[in-house]
Coordinates of C-alpha atoms and ligand atoms in Angstrom, one line a residue:
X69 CA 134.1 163.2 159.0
X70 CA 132.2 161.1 155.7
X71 CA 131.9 163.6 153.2
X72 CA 127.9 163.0 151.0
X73 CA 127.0 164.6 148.0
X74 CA 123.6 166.2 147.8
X75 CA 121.9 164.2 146.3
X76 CA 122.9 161.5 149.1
X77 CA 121.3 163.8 152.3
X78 CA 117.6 162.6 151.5
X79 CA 118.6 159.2 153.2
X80 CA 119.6 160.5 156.5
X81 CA 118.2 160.6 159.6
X82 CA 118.0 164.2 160.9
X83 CA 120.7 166.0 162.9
X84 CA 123.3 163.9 161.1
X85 CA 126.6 165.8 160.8
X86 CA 127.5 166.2 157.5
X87 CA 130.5 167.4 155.4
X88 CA 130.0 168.8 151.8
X89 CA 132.0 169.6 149.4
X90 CA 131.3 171.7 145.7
X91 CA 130.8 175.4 145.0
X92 CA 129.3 178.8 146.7
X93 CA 126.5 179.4 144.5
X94 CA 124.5 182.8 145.7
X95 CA 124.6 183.9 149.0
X96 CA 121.2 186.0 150.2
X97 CA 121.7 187.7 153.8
X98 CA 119.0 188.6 155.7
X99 CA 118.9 190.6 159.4
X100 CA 119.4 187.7 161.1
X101 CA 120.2 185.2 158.9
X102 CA 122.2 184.0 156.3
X103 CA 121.3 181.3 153.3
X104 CA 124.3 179.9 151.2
X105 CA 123.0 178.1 147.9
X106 CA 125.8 175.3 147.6
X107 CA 126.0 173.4 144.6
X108 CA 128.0 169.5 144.1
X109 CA 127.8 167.8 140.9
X110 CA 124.4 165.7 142.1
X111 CA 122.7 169.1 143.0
X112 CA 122.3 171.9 145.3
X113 CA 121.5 172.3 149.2
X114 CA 121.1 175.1 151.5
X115 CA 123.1 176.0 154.0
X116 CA 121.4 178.4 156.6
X117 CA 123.0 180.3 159.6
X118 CA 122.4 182.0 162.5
X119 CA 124.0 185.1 162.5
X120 CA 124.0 185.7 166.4
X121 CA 125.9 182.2 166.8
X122 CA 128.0 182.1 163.7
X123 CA 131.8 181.9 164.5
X124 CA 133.2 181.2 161.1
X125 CA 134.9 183.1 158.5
X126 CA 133.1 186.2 157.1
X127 CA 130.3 184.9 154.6
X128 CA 129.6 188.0 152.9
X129 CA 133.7 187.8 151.6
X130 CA 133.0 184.8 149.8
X131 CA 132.5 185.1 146.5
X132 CA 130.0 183.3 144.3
X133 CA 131.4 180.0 142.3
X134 CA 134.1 179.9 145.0
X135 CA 135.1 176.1 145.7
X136 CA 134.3 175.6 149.1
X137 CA 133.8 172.6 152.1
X138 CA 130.6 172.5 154.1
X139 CA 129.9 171.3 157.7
X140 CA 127.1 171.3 159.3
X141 CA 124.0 169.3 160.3
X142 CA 121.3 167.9 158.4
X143 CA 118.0 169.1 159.0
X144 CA 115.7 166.6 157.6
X145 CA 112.6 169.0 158.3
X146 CA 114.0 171.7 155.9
X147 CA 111.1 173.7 154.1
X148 CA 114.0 175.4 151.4
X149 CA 112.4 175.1 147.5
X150 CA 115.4 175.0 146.8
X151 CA 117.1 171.7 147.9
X152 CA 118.3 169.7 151.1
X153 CA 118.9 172.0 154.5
X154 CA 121.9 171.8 156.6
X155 CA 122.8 173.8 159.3
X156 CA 126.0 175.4 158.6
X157 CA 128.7 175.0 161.7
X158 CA 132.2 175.5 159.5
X159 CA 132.4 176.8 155.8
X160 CA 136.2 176.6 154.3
X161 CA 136.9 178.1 151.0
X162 CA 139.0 175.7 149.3
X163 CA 139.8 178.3 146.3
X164 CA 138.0 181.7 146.2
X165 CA 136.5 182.7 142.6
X166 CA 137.0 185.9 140.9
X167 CA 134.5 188.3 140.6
X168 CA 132.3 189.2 138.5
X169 CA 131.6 186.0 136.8
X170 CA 132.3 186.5 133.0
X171 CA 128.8 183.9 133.2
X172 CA 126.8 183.5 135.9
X173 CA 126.1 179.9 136.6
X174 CA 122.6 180.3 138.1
X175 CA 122.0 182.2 134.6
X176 CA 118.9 181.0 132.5
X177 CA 120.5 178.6 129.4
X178 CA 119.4 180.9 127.2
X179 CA 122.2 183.3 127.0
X180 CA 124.1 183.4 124.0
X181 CA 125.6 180.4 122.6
X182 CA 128.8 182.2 122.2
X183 CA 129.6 183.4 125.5
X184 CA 129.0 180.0 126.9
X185 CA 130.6 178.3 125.0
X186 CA 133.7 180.9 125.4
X187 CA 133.5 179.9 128.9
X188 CA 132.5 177.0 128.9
X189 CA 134.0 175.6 132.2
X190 CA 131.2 177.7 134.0
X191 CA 128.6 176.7 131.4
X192 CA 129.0 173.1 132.4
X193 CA 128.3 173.7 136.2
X194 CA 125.2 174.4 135.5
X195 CA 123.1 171.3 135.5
X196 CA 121.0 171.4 132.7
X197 CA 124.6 171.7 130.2
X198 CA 126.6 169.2 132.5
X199 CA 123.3 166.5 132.5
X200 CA 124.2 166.2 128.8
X201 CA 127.1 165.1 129.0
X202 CA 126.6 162.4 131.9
X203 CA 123.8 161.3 129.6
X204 CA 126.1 161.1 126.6
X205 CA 128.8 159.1 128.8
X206 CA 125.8 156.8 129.4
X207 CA 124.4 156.5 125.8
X208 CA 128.2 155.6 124.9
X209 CA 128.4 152.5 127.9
X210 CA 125.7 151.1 126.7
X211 CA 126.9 151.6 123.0
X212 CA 130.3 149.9 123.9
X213 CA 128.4 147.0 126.4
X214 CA 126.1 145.8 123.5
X215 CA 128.7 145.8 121.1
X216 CA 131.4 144.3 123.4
X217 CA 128.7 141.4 124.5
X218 CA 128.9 140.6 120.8
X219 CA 132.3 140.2 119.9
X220 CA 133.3 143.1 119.0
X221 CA 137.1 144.7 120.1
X222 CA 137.4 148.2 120.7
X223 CA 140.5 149.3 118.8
X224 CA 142.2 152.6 118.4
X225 CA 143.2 153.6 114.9
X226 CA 145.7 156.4 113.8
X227 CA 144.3 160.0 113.6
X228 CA 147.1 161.3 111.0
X229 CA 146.5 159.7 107.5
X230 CA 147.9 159.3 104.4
X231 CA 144.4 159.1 102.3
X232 CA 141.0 160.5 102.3
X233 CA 138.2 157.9 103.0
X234 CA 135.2 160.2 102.4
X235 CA 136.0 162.5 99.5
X236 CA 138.7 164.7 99.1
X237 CA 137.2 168.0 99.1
X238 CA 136.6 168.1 103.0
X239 CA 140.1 167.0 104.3
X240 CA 142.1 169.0 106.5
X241 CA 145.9 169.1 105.6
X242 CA 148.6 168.5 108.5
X243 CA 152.6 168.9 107.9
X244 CA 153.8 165.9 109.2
X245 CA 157.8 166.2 109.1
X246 CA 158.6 166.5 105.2
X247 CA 155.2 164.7 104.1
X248 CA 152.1 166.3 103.9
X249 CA 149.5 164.1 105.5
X250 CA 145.8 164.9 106.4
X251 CA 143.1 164.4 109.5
X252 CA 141.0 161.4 109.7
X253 CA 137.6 161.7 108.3
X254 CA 136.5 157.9 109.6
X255 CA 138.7 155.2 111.0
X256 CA 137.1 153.6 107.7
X257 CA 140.3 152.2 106.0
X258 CA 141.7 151.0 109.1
X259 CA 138.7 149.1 110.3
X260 CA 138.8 147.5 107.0
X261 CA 142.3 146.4 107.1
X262 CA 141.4 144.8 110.8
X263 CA 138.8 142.8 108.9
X264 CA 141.9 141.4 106.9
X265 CA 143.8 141.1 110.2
X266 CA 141.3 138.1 111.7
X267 CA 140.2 140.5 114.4
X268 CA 136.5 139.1 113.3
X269 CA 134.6 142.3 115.0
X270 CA 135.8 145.6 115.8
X271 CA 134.6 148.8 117.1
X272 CA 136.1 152.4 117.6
X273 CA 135.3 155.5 119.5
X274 CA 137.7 158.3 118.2
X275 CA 138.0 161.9 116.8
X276 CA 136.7 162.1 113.2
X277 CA 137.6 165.6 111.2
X278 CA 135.6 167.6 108.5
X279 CA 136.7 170.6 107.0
X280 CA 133.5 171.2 105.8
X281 CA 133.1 175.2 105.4
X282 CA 129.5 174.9 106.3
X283 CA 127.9 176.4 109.8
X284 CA 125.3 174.6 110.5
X285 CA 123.0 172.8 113.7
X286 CA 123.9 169.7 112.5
X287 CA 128.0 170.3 111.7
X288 CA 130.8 169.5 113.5
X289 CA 134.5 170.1 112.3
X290 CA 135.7 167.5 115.0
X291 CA 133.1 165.1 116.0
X292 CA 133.0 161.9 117.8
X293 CA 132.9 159.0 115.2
X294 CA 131.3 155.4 116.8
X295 CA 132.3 153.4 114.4
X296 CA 132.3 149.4 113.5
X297 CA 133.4 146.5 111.0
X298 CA 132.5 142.8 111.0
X299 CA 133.8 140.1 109.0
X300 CA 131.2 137.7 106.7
X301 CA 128.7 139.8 107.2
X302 CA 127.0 142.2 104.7
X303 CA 124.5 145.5 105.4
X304 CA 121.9 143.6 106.9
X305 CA 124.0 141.9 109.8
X306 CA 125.2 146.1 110.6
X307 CA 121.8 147.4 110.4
X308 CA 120.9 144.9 113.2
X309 CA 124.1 145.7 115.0
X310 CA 123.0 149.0 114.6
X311 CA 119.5 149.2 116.1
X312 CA 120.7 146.4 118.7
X313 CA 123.4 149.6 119.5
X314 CA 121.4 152.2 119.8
X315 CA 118.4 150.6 121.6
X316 CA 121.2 149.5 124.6
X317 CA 122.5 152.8 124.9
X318 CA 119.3 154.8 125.4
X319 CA 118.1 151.7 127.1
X320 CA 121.4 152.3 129.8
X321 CA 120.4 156.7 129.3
X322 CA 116.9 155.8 130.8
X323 CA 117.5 153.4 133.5
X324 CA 120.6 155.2 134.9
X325 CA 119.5 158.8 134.5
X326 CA 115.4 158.9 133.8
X327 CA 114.5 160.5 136.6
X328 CA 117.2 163.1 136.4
X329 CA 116.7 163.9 132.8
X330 CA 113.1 164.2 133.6
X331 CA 113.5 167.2 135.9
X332 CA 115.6 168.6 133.5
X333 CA 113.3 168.5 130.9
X334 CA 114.1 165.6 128.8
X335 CA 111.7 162.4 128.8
X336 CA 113.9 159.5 126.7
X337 CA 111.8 156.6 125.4
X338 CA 113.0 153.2 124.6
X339 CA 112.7 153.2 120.8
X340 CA 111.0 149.7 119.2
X341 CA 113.4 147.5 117.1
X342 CA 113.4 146.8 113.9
X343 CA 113.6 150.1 113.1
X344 CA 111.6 150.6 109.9
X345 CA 113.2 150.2 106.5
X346 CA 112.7 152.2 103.2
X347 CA 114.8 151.9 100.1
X348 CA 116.1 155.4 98.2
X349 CA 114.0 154.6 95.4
X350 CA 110.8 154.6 97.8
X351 CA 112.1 157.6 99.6
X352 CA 112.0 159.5 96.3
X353 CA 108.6 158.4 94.9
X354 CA 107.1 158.9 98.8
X355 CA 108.7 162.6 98.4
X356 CA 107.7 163.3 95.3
X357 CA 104.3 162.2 95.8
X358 CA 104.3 165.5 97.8
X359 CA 105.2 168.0 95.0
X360 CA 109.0 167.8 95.3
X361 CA 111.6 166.9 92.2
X362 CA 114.3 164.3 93.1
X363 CA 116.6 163.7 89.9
X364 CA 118.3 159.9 89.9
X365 CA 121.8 160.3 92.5
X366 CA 120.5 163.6 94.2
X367 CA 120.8 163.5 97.4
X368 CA 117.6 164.5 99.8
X369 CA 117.3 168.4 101.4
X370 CA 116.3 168.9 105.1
X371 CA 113.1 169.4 103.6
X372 CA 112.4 166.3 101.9
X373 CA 113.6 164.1 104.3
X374 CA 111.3 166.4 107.2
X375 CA 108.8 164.9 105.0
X376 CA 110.0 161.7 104.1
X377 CA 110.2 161.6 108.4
X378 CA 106.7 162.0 109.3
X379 CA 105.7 158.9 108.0
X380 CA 107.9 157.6 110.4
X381 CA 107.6 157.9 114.8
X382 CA 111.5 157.9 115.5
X383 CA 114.5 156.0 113.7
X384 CA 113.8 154.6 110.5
X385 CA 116.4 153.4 107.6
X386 CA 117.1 154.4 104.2
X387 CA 118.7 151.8 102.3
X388 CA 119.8 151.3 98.9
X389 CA 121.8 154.6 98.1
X390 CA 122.5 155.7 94.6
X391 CA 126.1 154.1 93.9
X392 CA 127.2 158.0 92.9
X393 CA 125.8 159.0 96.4
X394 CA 128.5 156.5 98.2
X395 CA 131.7 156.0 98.5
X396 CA 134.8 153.7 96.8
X397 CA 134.7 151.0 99.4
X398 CA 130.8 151.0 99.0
X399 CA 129.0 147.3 97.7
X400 CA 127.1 147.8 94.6
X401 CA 123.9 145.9 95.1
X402 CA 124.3 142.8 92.8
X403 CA 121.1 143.0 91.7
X404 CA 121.3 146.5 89.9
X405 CA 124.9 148.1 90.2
X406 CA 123.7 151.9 90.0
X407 CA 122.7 151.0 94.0
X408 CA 124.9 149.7 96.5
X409 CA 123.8 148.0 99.8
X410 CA 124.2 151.1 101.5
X411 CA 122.1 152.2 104.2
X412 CA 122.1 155.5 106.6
X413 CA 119.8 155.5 110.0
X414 CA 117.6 158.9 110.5
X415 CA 115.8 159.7 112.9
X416 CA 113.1 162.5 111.1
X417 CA 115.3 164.7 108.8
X418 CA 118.8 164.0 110.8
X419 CA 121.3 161.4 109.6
X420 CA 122.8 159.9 112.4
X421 CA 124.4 157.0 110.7
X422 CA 126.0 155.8 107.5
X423 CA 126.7 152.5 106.3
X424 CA 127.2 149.8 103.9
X425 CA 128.6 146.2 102.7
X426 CA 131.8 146.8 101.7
X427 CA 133.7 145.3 98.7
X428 CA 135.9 143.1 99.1
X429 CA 137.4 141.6 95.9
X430 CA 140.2 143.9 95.4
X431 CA 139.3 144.0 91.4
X432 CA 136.3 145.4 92.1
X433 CA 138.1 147.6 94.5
X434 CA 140.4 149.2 91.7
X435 CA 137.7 149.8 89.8
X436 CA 135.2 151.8 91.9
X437 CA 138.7 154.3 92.7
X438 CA 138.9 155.0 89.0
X439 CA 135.3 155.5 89.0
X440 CA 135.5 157.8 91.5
X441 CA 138.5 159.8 90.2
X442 CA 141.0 158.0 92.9
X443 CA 144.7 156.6 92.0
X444 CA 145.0 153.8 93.3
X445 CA 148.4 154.2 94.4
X446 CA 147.7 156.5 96.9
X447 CA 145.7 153.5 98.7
X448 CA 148.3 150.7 98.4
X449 CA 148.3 150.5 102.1
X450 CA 144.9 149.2 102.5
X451 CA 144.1 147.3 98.6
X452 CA 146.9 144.9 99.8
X453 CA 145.1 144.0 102.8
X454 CA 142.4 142.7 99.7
X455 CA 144.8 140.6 97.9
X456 CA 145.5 137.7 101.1
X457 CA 142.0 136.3 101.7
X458 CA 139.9 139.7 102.9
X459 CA 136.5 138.5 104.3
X460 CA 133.2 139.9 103.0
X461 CA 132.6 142.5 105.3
X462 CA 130.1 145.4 106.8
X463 CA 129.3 148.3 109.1
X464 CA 128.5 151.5 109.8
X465 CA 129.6 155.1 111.2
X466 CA 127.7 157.0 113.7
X467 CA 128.2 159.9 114.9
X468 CA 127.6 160.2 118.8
X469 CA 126.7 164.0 118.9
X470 CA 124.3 163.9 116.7
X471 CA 122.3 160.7 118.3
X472 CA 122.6 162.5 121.7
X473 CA 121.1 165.9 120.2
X474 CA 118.5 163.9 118.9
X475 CA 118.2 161.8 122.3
X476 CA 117.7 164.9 124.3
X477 CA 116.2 166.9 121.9
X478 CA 118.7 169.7 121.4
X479 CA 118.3 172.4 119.0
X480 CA 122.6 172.7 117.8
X481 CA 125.1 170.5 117.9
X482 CA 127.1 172.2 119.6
X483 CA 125.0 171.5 122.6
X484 CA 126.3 168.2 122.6
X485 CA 129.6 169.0 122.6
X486 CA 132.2 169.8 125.3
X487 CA 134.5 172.0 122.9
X488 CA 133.0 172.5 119.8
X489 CA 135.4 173.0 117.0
X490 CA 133.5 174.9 114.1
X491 CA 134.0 177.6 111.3
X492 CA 134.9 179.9 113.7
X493 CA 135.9 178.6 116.9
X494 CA 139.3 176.7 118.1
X495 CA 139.0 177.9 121.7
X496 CA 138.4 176.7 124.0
Ligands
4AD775 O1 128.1 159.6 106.8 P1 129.6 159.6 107.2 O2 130.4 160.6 106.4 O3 130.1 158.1 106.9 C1 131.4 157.7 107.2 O4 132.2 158.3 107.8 C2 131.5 156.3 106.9 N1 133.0 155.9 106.9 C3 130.8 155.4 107.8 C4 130.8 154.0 107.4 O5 131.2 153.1 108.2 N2 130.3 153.7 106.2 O6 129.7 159.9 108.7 C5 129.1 159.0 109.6 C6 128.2 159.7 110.6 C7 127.1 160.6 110.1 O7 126.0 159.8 109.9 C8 126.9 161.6 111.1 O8 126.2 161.2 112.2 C9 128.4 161.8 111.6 O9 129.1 160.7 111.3 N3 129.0 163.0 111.0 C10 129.0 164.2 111.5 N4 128.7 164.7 112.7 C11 128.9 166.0 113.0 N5 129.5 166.8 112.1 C12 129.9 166.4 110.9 N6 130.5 167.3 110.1 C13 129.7 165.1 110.6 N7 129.9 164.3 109.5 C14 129.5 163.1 109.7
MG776 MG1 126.6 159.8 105.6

């Protein structure tokens, strides 16, 4: 017997015998009927039987979310709302649930955060949550074909480190045998070295940590870090590897998934590159001109940047940064050292993306740690990579929960997420 999915039935011709597999979903007897809502991953179908000529198991002892196998035939002149209509002939239940449900999957979304996210396994049947997540898997392939088509290599860096990249204050400690060693924040030191390496281009999906004690909608602890680095080439060359990124993954989103996301509620659009470009300085005097103080190297609020946004329709870039806004590795712009050529992609008041020329002449290096505060020695690892012939380099650091929150407008994070690690929560 071929086993279909649901979302396969719509092609066949009538009366076709059909085997299903996926979960019990509700189960509403009637006098002489019974209707089973089944549910696969491509959707749901009903399965209707005649009680007088039913020789199956007992349906009213299956329990709901129980993993079941369907036969029956399809009946292509089905009137159910709810899906497809097969005519149930054998029902097998492959592994009963437990009742009650500590969630019900045909629940509304819109109960507690919390509670699904505590159980999450039954979250993610229902469509709405698990269509997130096929869409995120798409935004990434098309992330990782634009960037492969141009050169780059997908490497994987490690997770335990000796030094912080982003500022010490949000590292998480780890006792590694007698050392004490800490959780990446960005695979940014490593991507470097790779530069020195003659890897030319390199990319990196990966785990990225934050012990950052704030709970917000836009915070992760653990998030997922896109990250990239490519030799002779400075901010401008990453900012167009950047759009060119993000355009071909919610390019791959909207031909793959459209129509799907559309019934769910999402409508993606194709966002115009370039994306529009806006130094710090600009950003301030725009902000300012609507009643807001911005002293030099302060970094914008929500608020300002909500109204720095609306000038814009979608993505735009801030370039430029405040050299005390960025970090070590960050190229002071050589026509005024106090800025660097920086840049971070937004899309209305969320960052989604940072990134910069790097430097590369390890003098300069030394001296933007001891500007910052950092001892060189604890970086010895990566400044040698400088000393042998280190290209000029660039790129940037994106963070792939937040462009998919933004892609599918998503009000938390967390949303986006499979197992959020936060403040609070380590579990699941
Ligand atoms: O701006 P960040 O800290 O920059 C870096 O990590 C640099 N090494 C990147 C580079 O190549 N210059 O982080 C990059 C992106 C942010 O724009 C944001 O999208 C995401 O990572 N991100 C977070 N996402 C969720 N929760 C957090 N706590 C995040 N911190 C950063
Ligand atoms: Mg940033």
């Amino acid at each position: 017997m071929e086993k279909h999915t649901v979302s396969q039935l719509k092609a066949l011709t009538s009366d076709t015998e059909v085997t299903l597999q996926g979960w019990i979903q509700d189960i509403r007897v009637m006098k002489n009927i019974i209707f089973l809502v089944f549910r696969d991953h491509t959707g749901i179908a009903q399965l209707t039987v005649k009680r007088d000529s039913w020789k199956g198991i007992n349906l009213e002892s299956v329990s709901r979310e129980s993993a079941v196998s369907a036969t029956g035939t399809f009946l292509a002149k089905g009137v159910s709302k709810i899906g497809p209509e097969i005519l149930l002939k054998v029902l097998t239940v492959l592994n009963p649930s437990r009742s009650p449900l500590p969630l019900a999957v045909s629940d509304p979304v819109n109960s507690d955060i919390e509670t699904r996210l505590n159980h999450r396994f039954l979250d993610l049947r229902k469509r709405e949550v698990n269509v997130v997540f096929q869409a995120q898997s798409k935004l990434l392939w098309g992330i990782r074909k634009f960037l492969s088509d141009n050169g780059f290599v997908e490497v994987h860096t490690p997770k335990v480190v000796a030094a912080a990249t982003e500022g010490g204050a949000d590292l998480f400690r780890v006792q590694y045998f007698e050392k004490e060693t800490y959780l990446n924040q960005s695979p940014q030191l490593y991507k470097e070295i790779l530069i020195s390496a003659g890897l030319n281009r390199v990319f990196e999906v990966g785990p990225a940590f934050r012990a950052e004690k704030h709970n917000t909608v836009r915070h992760l602890n653990e998030f997922t870090s896109v990250d990239i680095e490519m030799a002779f080439s400075d901010h401008n060359d990453a900012m167009r590897m950047l759009e060119g990124s993000v355009r071909s993954g919610i390019s791959e989103v909207s031909s793959s998934m459209g129509k799907e996301l559309a019934e769910t509620g999402h409508n993606i659009l194709i966002p115009e590159i370039p994306f529009p470009r806006i130094t710090y300085e600009e950003s301030v005097k725009y902000i300012e001109g609507h009643g807001e103080k911005i002293n030099f190297g302060d970094d914008f609020s929500p608020e300002q940047l909500k109204i720095l946004g609306n000038q814009f329709h979608d993505f735009y870039f801030i370039t430029k940064w405040p050299a005390v806004l960025r970090p070590f590795y960050t190229m002071p712009d050589p026509a005024n050292s106090e800025f660097t050529n920086s840049f971070d992609l937004q899309y209305q008041e969320k960052e989604i993306t940072s990134g910069a020329q790097r430097v590369h002449d390890p003098q300069m290096l030394v001296e933007r740690f001891h500007s910052k505060g950092l001892r060189e020695e604890d970086f010895s690892f990566y400044l040698e990579s400088f000393m042998y012939g280190m290209p000029p380099h660039a790129g940037w650091g994106l963070g792939l929960e937040r462009l998919c929150m933004i892609l599918l407008d998503l009000p938390n994070i967390r949303e986006a997420t499979l197992f959020p690690r936060d403040r609070n929560r380590i579990s699941p």
